[in-house]
Coordinates of N, CA and C in Angstrom, one line a residue:
M1 N 28.4 0.9 16.7 CA 28.2 -0.1 15.7 C 27.3 0.6 14.8
T2 N 27.4 0.1 13.6 CA 25.9 0.4 12.5 C 25.6 -0.9 11.7
D3 N 24.4 -0.8 11.3 CA 24.4 -2.4 10.1 C 24.2 -1.4 9.3
S4 N 24.3 -2.4 7.5 CA 24.1 -1.6 6.3 C 23.3 -0.7 6.6
D5 N 21.8 -0.2 6.7 CA 21.0 0.5 7.1 C 21.7 1.9 7.6
G6 N 22.8 1.5 7.9 CA 22.8 3.1 9.3 C 22.5 2.9 10.5
K7 N 21.6 2.2 10.8 CA 21.4 1.6 12.1 C 21.9 1.4 12.9
P8 N 22.0 2.0 14.7 CA 23.1 1.1 15.4 C 22.4 -0.3 16.0
T9 N 24.1 -0.7 15.9 CA 23.6 -2.1 16.4 C 23.2 -2.6 17.8
P10 N 22.4 -3.6 17.9 CA 22.4 -4.0 19.3 C 23.1 -4.9 19.8
G11 N 23.4 -4.5 21.3 CA 24.3 -4.8 22.1 C 23.6 -5.9 23.0
P12 N 23.8 -6.4 23.9 CA 23.4 -7.3 24.6 C 22.6 -6.5 25.7
A13 N 21.4 -7.6 25.7 CA 19.6 -7.7 26.3 C 20.3 -6.8 27.8
A14 N 19.3 -5.3 27.9 CA 19.3 -4.7 29.1 C 18.8 -5.9 30.3
P15 N 18.8 -5.5 31.4 CA 17.7 -6.0 32.9 C 17.1 -6.2 32.4
G16 N 16.3 -5.4 31.8 CA 14.6 -5.5 31.3 C 14.3 -6.2 30.7
G17 N 15.0 -6.3 29.4 CA 14.8 -7.7 28.3 C 15.3 -6.2 27.1
D18 N 15.8 -5.2 27.2 CA 15.3 -4.1 26.0 C 17.3 -4.1 25.2
P19 N 17.7 -3.8 24.8 CA 18.2 -3.9 23.7 C 19.2 -2.6 24.3
E20 N 20.5 -2.8 24.5 CA 21.1 -1.8 24.7 C 22.2 -1.4 23.8
Y21 N 22.6 -0.1 23.4 CA 23.2 0.6 22.4 C 24.1 1.1 23.2
A22 N 25.0 1.6 21.8 CA 26.2 2.2 22.6 C 26.1 3.8 22.5
D23 N 26.8 4.8 23.7 CA 26.3 5.9 24.0 C 26.3 6.5 22.8
R24 N 25.4 7.7 23.0 CA 25.5 9.0 21.9 C 26.3 9.8 22.4
V25 N 27.3 10.3 21.6 CA 28.5 11.7 21.3 C 27.9 12.8 20.6
Y26 N 28.0 14.1 20.5 CA 27.5 15.2 19.9 C 29.0 15.7 20.3
R27 N 29.5 16.6 19.6 CA 30.5 17.6 20.3 C 31.0 18.6 18.7
S28 N 30.7 19.8 19.2 CA 31.0 20.5 17.6 C 32.6 20.8 17.0
V29 N 32.4 19.8 15.6 CA 33.7 19.7 14.9 C 34.6 20.8 14.5
P30 N 33.6 21.8 14.2 CA 34.2 23.4 13.9 C 35.3 23.8 15.1
G31 N 34.7 23.5 16.5 CA 34.7 24.0 17.4 C 36.1 23.4 17.8
V32 N 36.5 21.3 17.7 CA 37.8 20.9 18.0 C 38.6 21.4 17.2
I33 N 38.7 21.6 15.7 CA 39.8 22.5 15.2 C 40.5 23.6 15.2
S34 N 39.3 24.5 15.3 CA 39.7 25.8 16.0 C 40.4 25.8 16.8
G35 N 40.0 25.0 17.9 CA 41.1 24.9 19.0 C 42.1 24.1 18.8
V36 N 41.7 23.0 18.4 CA 43.5 22.3 17.9 C 44.7 23.2 16.7
F37 N 43.9 24.5 15.6 CA 44.9 25.4 15.2 C 45.3 26.3 16.4
L38 N 44.4 26.8 17.1 CA 44.9 28.1 18.4 C 46.0 27.2 19.0
L39 N 46.1 26.4 19.7 CA 47.3 25.5 20.3 C 48.1 25.5 19.3
A40 N 48.2 24.7 18.4 CA 49.5 25.1 17.6 C 49.9 26.1 17.5
V41 N 49.1 27.1 16.8 CA 49.8 28.7 16.8 C 50.5 28.6 17.7
A42 N 49.7 28.9 19.3 CA 50.4 29.4 20.6 C 51.8 28.5 20.9
A43 N 51.7 27.5 20.3 CA 53.1 26.2 20.1 C 54.2 27.0 19.8
W44 N 53.8 27.6 18.7 CA 54.6 28.1 17.8 C 55.6 29.2 17.8
L45 N 54.1 30.1 18.6 CA 54.6 31.4 19.2 C 55.6 31.7 20.3
I46 N 55.5 30.8 21.3 CA 55.8 30.3 22.7 C 57.2 29.7 22.4
G47 N 56.8 28.6 21.7 CA 58.2 28.0 21.4 C 59.7 29.2 20.9
D48 N 58.6 29.6 19.9 CA 59.7 30.6 19.6 C 60.3 32.0 20.1
A49 N 59.3 32.2 21.2 CA 59.4 33.3 22.4 C 60.8 32.6 23.4
V50 N 60.5 31.5 23.4 CA 61.3 30.9 24.4 C 62.4 30.9 23.6
V51 N 62.8 29.9 23.1 CA 64.3 29.9 22.3 C 65.2 31.0 21.6
T52 N 64.3 32.1 21.3 CA 64.8 33.4 21.0 C 65.2 34.8 21.6
G53 N 64.1 34.6 22.5 CA 63.3 35.6 23.2 C 64.8 36.7 24.4
T54 N 64.7 37.6 24.6 CA 66.0 37.7 25.5 C 65.3 38.6 26.9
G55 N 65.9 38.6 28.1 CA 65.8 39.1 29.0 C 64.7 38.2 29.8
K56 N 63.2 39.2 30.0 CA 61.9 38.0 30.8 C 61.3 37.5 29.5
T57 N 61.4 37.9 28.6 CA 60.8 37.2 27.1 C 60.5 35.5 27.2
P58 N 61.6 35.5 27.6 CA 61.5 34.0 27.5 C 60.1 33.4 29.2
Y59 N 60.4 33.8 30.2 CA 59.6 33.9 31.4 C 58.0 34.0 31.4
V60 N 58.1 34.9 30.3 CA 56.8 36.1 30.4 C 55.9 34.5 29.3
A61 N 57.0 34.0 28.5 CA 55.9 33.2 27.5 C 56.0 32.0 27.8
L62 N 56.8 31.4 29.1 CA 56.3 30.1 29.5 C 55.1 30.5 31.0
A63 N 54.9 31.4 31.3 CA 54.0 31.5 32.2 C 52.9 31.8 31.5
A64 N 52.6 32.2 30.4 CA 51.4 32.5 29.7 C 51.1 31.6 28.9
L65 N 51.9 30.4 28.9 CA 51.6 28.9 28.1 C 50.1 28.7 28.5
P66 N 49.8 28.6 30.2 CA 49.0 27.8 30.6 C 47.8 28.3 30.4
V67 N 48.0 30.3 30.9 CA 46.6 31.2 30.5 C 46.1 30.9 29.6
F68 N 46.7 30.8 28.3 CA 46.4 30.5 26.7 C 46.0 28.8 27.1
A69 N 46.6 28.1 27.0 CA 46.4 27.1 26.5 C 45.2 26.8 27.1
F70 N 45.0 26.2 28.3 CA 43.8 25.5 29.4 C 42.7 26.3 28.8
P71 N 42.5 27.6 28.8 CA 41.0 28.1 28.3 C 40.6 27.4 27.2
V72 N 41.6 27.7 26.3 CA 41.6 27.1 24.8 C 40.7 25.9 25.0
I73 N 41.6 25.1 25.5 CA 41.0 23.6 25.8 C 39.6 23.3 26.5
A74 N 39.2 24.2 27.1 CA 37.9 23.9 27.6 C 36.7 24.9 27.0
Y75 N 37.2 25.8 26.0 CA 36.3 26.4 25.5 C 35.9 25.5 24.1
T76 N 37.1 24.7 23.4 CA 37.0 24.0 22.1 C 36.9 22.8 22.0
L77 N 37.8 22.0 23.0 CA 38.1 20.9 22.7 C 37.4 19.9 24.1
R78 N 37.4 20.3 25.3 CA 36.6 19.8 26.5 C 34.7 19.3 26.1
P79 N 33.9 20.4 25.5 CA 33.4 20.4 25.3 C 32.3 19.1 24.6
V80 N 31.6 18.6 25.6 CA 31.3 17.0 25.2 C 29.6 17.0 25.1
V81 N 29.0 16.7 24.7 CA 27.5 15.6 25.4 C 28.0 14.1 25.3
R82 N 27.6 13.2 26.0 CA 27.5 11.7 26.0 C 25.5 11.5 26.4
A83 N 24.6 11.0 25.8 CA 23.9 10.4 26.0 C 23.4 8.9 26.1
S84 N 23.3 8.1 27.2 CA 23.1 6.9 27.4 C 21.4 6.7 27.6
A85 N 21.2 5.3 28.1 CA 19.9 5.2 28.8 C 19.6 5.5 29.5
D86 N 20.8 5.4 30.7 CA 20.2 6.3 32.1 C 20.6 7.5 32.2
R87 N 21.0 7.9 31.3 CA 21.2 9.4 31.8 C 22.3 10.0 30.6
L88 N 21.8 12.1 30.9 CA 22.7 12.3 30.0 C 23.3 13.2 30.5
V89 N 25.0 13.2 30.0 CA 26.2 14.1 30.4 C 26.8 14.9 29.8
V90 N 26.5 16.2 30.6 CA 27.1 17.4 29.8 C 28.1 18.4 30.6
R91 N 29.2 18.4 29.5 CA 30.9 18.2 29.5 C 31.0 19.7 29.0
N92 N 30.8 21.1 30.0 CA 30.9 22.0 29.7 C 32.2 22.6 29.9
P93 N 33.1 23.7 29.7 CA 34.0 24.6 29.6 C 34.5 23.9 30.8
W94 N 34.2 24.4 31.9 CA 34.5 24.2 33.4 C 33.5 23.7 34.3
R95 N 32.3 23.2 34.0 CA 32.4 22.2 34.7 C 31.4 21.0 34.2
T96 N 31.1 19.7 35.1 CA 30.2 19.0 34.4 C 28.8 18.1 34.6
I97 N 27.6 18.0 34.0 CA 26.4 18.0 34.8 C 25.9 16.7 34.0
T98 N 25.8 16.1 35.2 CA 25.2 14.6 35.1 C 23.9 14.4 35.7
A99 N 22.7 14.3 34.4 CA 21.7 14.5 34.8 C 20.9 13.2 34.9
P100 N 20.2 12.2 35.7 CA 19.5 11.7 34.9 C 18.4 11.4 34.2
W101 N 18.0 10.7 33.4 CA 16.5 11.3 32.5 C 15.2 11.7 33.2
A102 N 15.4 11.1 34.8 CA 14.1 11.7 35.6 C 14.4 12.6 35.4
S103 N 15.1 13.4 35.6 CA 15.3 14.4 36.3 C 15.2 15.9 35.5
V104 N 15.5 15.7 34.2 CA 15.7 16.0 33.3 C 14.1 16.7 32.9
D105 N 14.0 18.1 32.9 CA 12.3 18.9 32.4 C 12.3 18.9 31.3
A106 N 13.6 19.5 30.4 CA 13.0 19.8 29.0 C 14.6 20.1 28.6
L107 N 14.7 20.3 26.8 CA 16.0 21.0 26.3 C 15.2 21.4 25.2
R108 N 16.3 22.6 25.0 CA 15.4 23.7 24.1 C 17.0 24.3 23.2
A109 N 16.4 24.8 22.1 CA 17.3 25.4 21.0 C 16.7 26.6 21.4
G110 N 17.3 27.7 21.3 CA 17.2 28.9 21.2 C 18.3 29.3 20.4
Y111 N 18.7 30.9 21.3 CA 19.9 31.4 21.0 C 20.9 30.3 21.6
S112 N 20.7 29.5 22.1 CA 21.9 28.5 22.8 C 21.1 27.0 22.9
V113 N 21.4 26.5 23.1 CA 21.0 25.3 23.9 C 20.9 25.0 25.1
E114 N 20.4 24.8 25.9 CA 19.3 25.3 27.0 C 19.0 23.6 27.7
L115 N 20.1 23.0 28.9 CA 19.3 21.7 29.2 C 18.7 22.2 31.0
L116 N 17.3 22.1 30.7 CA 16.1 22.5 32.2 C 16.5 21.0 32.9
A117 N 17.1 21.4 34.1 CA 16.7 20.0 34.7 C 17.4 20.5 36.7
G118 N 16.3 20.1 37.1 CA 16.2 20.0 38.5 C 16.1 21.7 39.0
G119 N 15.3 22.3 38.3 CA 14.8 23.7 38.8 C 15.3 24.5 38.3
K120 N 17.1 24.1 37.5 CA 18.1 24.8 37.1 C 18.1 24.7 35.6
K121 N 19.2 26.1 35.3 CA 19.4 26.4 33.5 C 21.1 25.8 33.5
Y122 N 21.2 24.6 32.2 CA 22.1 24.6 32.4 C 22.5 24.8 30.4
Q123 N 23.6 25.5 29.6 CA 23.8 25.6 29.0 C 24.4 24.5 28.3
V124 N 24.4 24.4 27.0 CA 25.2 22.8 26.4 C 26.2 23.7 25.8
W125 N 27.6 23.5 25.7 CA 28.5 24.4 24.8 C 29.1 23.6 23.9
A126 N 28.9 22.3 24.1 CA 28.9 21.6 23.0 C 28.5 21.3 21.4
V127 N 26.9 21.9 21.5 CA 25.9 21.8 20.6 C 26.3 23.6 20.4
P128 N 26.6 24.2 19.2 CA 26.3 25.5 19.4 C 25.1 25.9 18.4
V129 N 24.2 26.7 18.5 CA 23.5 26.9 18.0 C 24.1 28.0 16.6
S130 N 23.7 27.1 15.3 CA 24.1 28.2 13.8 C 22.7 28.8 13.2
L131 N 22.8 29.8 13.5 CA 21.7 31.4 12.5 C 22.3 30.3 11.4
R132 N 23.3 30.6 10.6 CA 23.3 30.3 9.3 C 22.7 29.1 8.9
Q133 N 22.8 27.9 9.2 CA 22.4 26.4 9.1 C 20.8 26.2 9.4
R134 N 20.6 27.5 10.3 CA 18.9 27.2 9.9 C 17.8 28.5 8.8
K135 N 19.3 29.4 8.5 CA 18.5 29.9 7.2 C 18.8 29.0 6.3
R136 N 19.8 28.2 6.3 CA 20.0 27.2 5.2 C 18.8 26.6 4.9
A137 N 18.3 26.0 6.1 CA 17.1 25.0 6.5 C 15.7 25.6 6.1
T138 N 15.3 26.8 6.3 CA 14.4 27.6 5.8 C 14.2 27.4 4.7
R139 N 15.8 27.5 3.4 CA 16.0 28.0 2.6 C 15.0 26.4 1.5
A140 N 15.8 25.6 2.4 CA 15.8 24.1 2.0 C 14.5 23.9 1.8
Q141 N 13.5 23.8 3.0 CA 12.1 23.8 3.1 C 12.0 24.3 2.0
S142 N 12.1 25.7 1.9 CA 11.4 26.4 0.8 C 11.3 26.2 -0.7
R143 N 12.1 25.6 -0.9 CA 12.4 25.1 -2.2 C 11.5 23.6 -2.9
S144 N 11.4 23.0 -1.9 CA 10.9 21.6 -2.6 C 9.4 21.2 -0.9
N145 N 8.2 21.3 -1.3 CA 7.6 20.5 -0.8 C 7.3 19.4 -0.1
A146 N 6.8 18.6 1.1 CA 7.3 17.1 1.1 C 7.0 15.7 0.5
E147 N 5.7 16.8 -0.8 CA 5.4 15.6 -2.0 C 6.3 15.6 -2.8
H148 N 6.8 17.0 -3.4 CA 7.8 16.6 -4.0 C 9.6 15.8 -3.5
A149 N 9.5 16.3 -2.1 CA 10.4 15.0 -1.8 C 10.6 13.8 -2.0
S150 N 9.2 13.4 -1.8 CA 9.1 12.2 -1.9 C 9.3 11.0 -2.9
R151 N 8.2 12.1 -4.0 CA 8.6 11.8 -5.6 C 9.5 11.4 -5.8
T152 N 10.7 12.5 -6.0 CA 11.9 13.5 -6.3 C 13.6 12.9 -5.5
G153 N 13.1 12.3 -4.5 CA 14.5 12.7 -3.4 C 15.3 13.5 -3.6
L154 N 14.7 14.7 -3.8 CA 15.2 15.9 -3.6 C 15.1 16.9 -2.4
G155 N 14.8 16.1 -1.4 CA 14.8 16.9 0.2 C 15.6 16.3 0.6
M156 N 16.4 15.1 0.3 CA 17.1 14.3 1.0 C 17.9 14.6 0.6
G157 N 18.6 15.2 -0.5 CA 20.0 15.6 -1.5 C 20.1 17.0 -0.7
L158 N 19.1 18.0 -1.0 CA 19.4 19.6 -0.2 C 19.7 19.3 1.3
A159 N 19.2 18.0 1.8 CA 19.8 18.3 3.4 C 21.3 17.5 3.5
A160 N 21.3 16.9 2.3 CA 23.1 16.3 2.4 C 23.5 17.3 2.0
R161 N 23.2 18.5 1.4 CA 24.1 19.1 0.5 C 24.3 20.8 1.9
T162 N 23.6 20.5 3.0 CA 23.1 21.9 3.5 C 23.6 22.0 5.1
N163 N 23.2 21.0 5.9 CA 23.0 20.6 7.2 C 23.8 19.6 7.1
P164 N 24.7 19.0 8.5 CA 24.6 17.5 9.1 C 23.1 16.9 9.1
V165 N 23.5 15.3 8.9 CA 22.5 15.3 9.5 C 22.6 14.0 10.7
V166 N 21.3 14.5 11.5 CA 22.3 13.6 13.6 C 20.6 12.3 12.7
Q167 N 21.6 11.4 13.0 CA 20.9 9.9 13.6 C 20.1 9.8 14.2
G168 N 18.5 9.8 13.7 CA 17.1 9.5 15.0 C 16.6 10.9 14.3
S169 N 17.0 11.4 13.7 CA 16.2 12.6 13.6 C 15.5 13.0 12.8
S170 N 14.0 13.3 13.0 CA 12.1 13.2 11.8 C 12.6 14.2 10.6
D171 N 13.5 15.5 10.8 CA 14.0 16.0 10.1 C 15.8 16.7 9.5
P172 N 15.8 15.5 8.4 CA 17.4 15.9 8.4 C 17.7 17.5 7.5
T173 N 17.1 18.5 6.8 CA 16.9 19.3 6.7 C 17.4 20.6 7.8
R174 N 16.9 20.8 9.0 CA 16.8 21.5 10.2 C 18.7 21.4 10.4
A175 N 18.7 22.8 11.4 CA 20.2 22.8 11.6 C 20.3 21.9 12.7
W176 N 22.0 21.5 12.8 CA 22.3 20.4 13.8 C 21.8 20.8 14.8
S177 N 21.9 21.8 15.6 CA 21.9 22.1 17.4 C 20.0 21.8 17.4
D178 N 19.6 22.0 16.2 CA 17.8 21.3 16.7 C 17.7 20.0 16.7
Q179 N 18.3 19.2 15.4 CA 18.2 17.8 15.5 C 18.4 17.3 16.6
V180 N 20.1 18.0 17.1 CA 20.7 16.7 18.1 C 19.5 17.7 19.7
T181 N 19.0 18.7 19.4 CA 17.8 18.5 20.5 C 16.6 17.7 20.9
E182 N 16.4 17.5 19.3 CA 15.4 16.8 19.1 C 15.0 15.6 19.4
V183 N 16.8 14.5 18.7 CA 17.0 13.9 19.1 C 17.0 13.3 21.0
L184 N 17.4 14.0 21.8 CA 18.1 14.0 23.0 C 16.8 14.4 23.8
T185 N 15.7 15.3 23.6 CA 14.4 15.1 24.1 C 14.1 13.5 24.0
K186 N 13.4 13.3 22.9 CA 13.5 11.9 22.8 C 14.0 10.9 23.4
M187 N 15.0 10.8 23.2 CA 15.3 10.0 24.6 C 15.1 10.5 26.0
A188 N 15.0 11.6 26.3 CA 14.4 11.7 27.5 C 12.7 11.2 27.6
E189 N 12.4 11.8 27.0 CA 11.0 11.1 27.0 C 10.6 9.5 27.1
R190 N 11.7 9.5 26.5 CA 11.5 7.5 26.1 C 12.4 6.9 27.2
N191 N 13.1 7.4 28.0 CA 14.3 6.6 29.4 C 13.5 7.5 30.9
A192 N 12.7 8.2 30.7 CA 12.8 8.7 32.5 C 11.9 7.8 33.0
R193 N 10.8 7.1 32.6 CA 10.2 6.2 34.0 C 10.8 5.1 34.1
R194 N 12.5 4.7 33.6 CA 13.2 3.7 34.0 C 13.8 4.0 35.0
P195 N 13.6 2.5 35.3 CA 14.3 2.8 37.2 C 15.9 3.5 36.9
E196 N 16.4 2.7 36.5 CA 18.3 3.2 36.1 C 17.9 4.2 35.9
A197 N 17.0 5.4 34.9 CA 17.1 6.6 34.7 C 16.9 7.9 36.0
A198 N 16.9 7.4 37.2 CA 16.4 8.6 38.5 C 17.6 8.5 38.8
G199 N 18.3 9.7 39.9 CA 18.8 10.0 41.2 C 19.2 11.5 41.0
P200 N 19.8 11.9 41.5 CA 20.3 13.4 41.8 C 20.8 13.6 40.6
I201 N 21.0 15.1 40.6 CA 21.7 15.9 39.3 C 23.5 16.5 40.2
V202 N 24.3 15.8 39.3 CA 25.9 16.2 39.6 C 26.1 16.9 39.1
V203 N 27.0 17.9 39.7 CA 27.6 19.4 39.0 C 29.4 19.1 39.4
R204 N 29.9 18.4 38.8 CA 31.3 18.8 39.2 C 32.4 20.0 38.4
W205 N 33.1 21.0 39.3 CA 33.8 21.8 38.6 C 35.0 20.9 37.9
C206 N 36.1 21.3 36.6 CA 36.7 20.7 36.1 C 37.9 21.4 36.6
W207 N 38.3 21.0 37.9 CA 39.8 21.4 38.3 C 41.0 21.1 37.5
W208 N 41.1 20.0 37.0 CA 42.4 20.2 36.0 C 42.8 21.0 35.2
V209 N 41.3 21.7 35.0 CA 41.6 23.3 33.9 C 41.5 24.4 35.0
I210 N 40.9 24.6 36.0 CA 40.9 25.4 36.5 C 42.0 25.9 37.0
A211 N 42.6 25.1 37.6 CA 43.5 25.2 38.5 C 45.1 25.7 38.1
P212 N 44.7 25.1 37.0 CA 46.6 25.3 35.9 C 46.5 27.0 35.5
A213 N 45.5 26.5 35.2 CA 44.8 28.6 34.1 C 45.5 30.1 35.4
L214 N 44.8 28.8 36.9 CA 45.1 30.4 38.0 C 46.8 30.2 38.6
A215 N 47.3 29.3 38.5 CA 48.5 29.3 39.0 C 49.4 29.5 38.0
G216 N 48.8 29.9 36.6 CA 49.8 30.8 35.2 C 49.8 32.0 35.4
L217 N 47.8 32.5 35.8 CA 47.9 33.4 36.0 C 48.5 34.2 37.1
I218 N 49.0 33.7 38.2 CA 49.9 33.9 39.3 C 50.8 34.4 39.3
A219 N 51.2 33.2 38.3 CA 53.0 32.8 37.6 C 53.5 34.2 37.1
L220 N 51.9 34.2 35.9 CA 52.3 35.4 34.7 C 52.5 37.1 35.9
I221 N 51.4 37.0 36.4 CA 51.6 38.4 37.0 C 52.5 38.7 37.9
A222 N 53.5 37.4 38.6 CA 54.3 37.7 39.5 C 56.1 38.3 38.1
V223 N 56.0 37.3 37.4 CA 56.8 37.7 36.2 C 57.3 38.8 35.5
I224 N 55.8 39.7 35.7 CA 55.7 41.0 34.8 C 56.5 41.7 35.5
A225 N 55.5 41.5 36.6 CA 56.0 42.6 37.9 C 57.5 42.6 38.6
A226 N 57.9 41.1 38.4 CA 59.3 41.4 38.7 C 60.5 41.9 38.0

């Protein structure tokens, strides 16, 4: 929840006396939209093949459904990042990484956003890097300097027309992935010393996605070979 100024509304006080805020959630909206579109097209094509197909076609279509659908779900709908006061949860296509803030070494955005924690490196699929957004940010910054922006409000106007604005970012003209990385880095620095933010990194495989896709692949091979 936010107040009239767009700031998060504090909830009940935490045990340490500081207010608690809702988790920050980040995911790629274009990725979700493309995933829904792909699943809709697949449902239409496979449904048509099942209804009107002859011979082995309906069986091949049914066997191909999980082989196509679950990877699409994994790479478009599933990725998300959740950041609370205690930990960072990175849900990638096939794995979920839970990293308490004390175990987070760094977050960086190069050609992809990466989480460095516990001596290992994990890609953050939910926050894709857009080189186009970075180019737009560079053009916006070159058109107006800080003094001109503070006098006319042009800088914020350019930001609103170029890249999405992330709450808590110090520079709304930057690419969305760079803003998210900055906000998460600040959260890591602020919360790393909290006792509740300590603990081991937990990595879990997403078997509800992996198992149906593998089973569908085996069934598809069997139907085609039959």
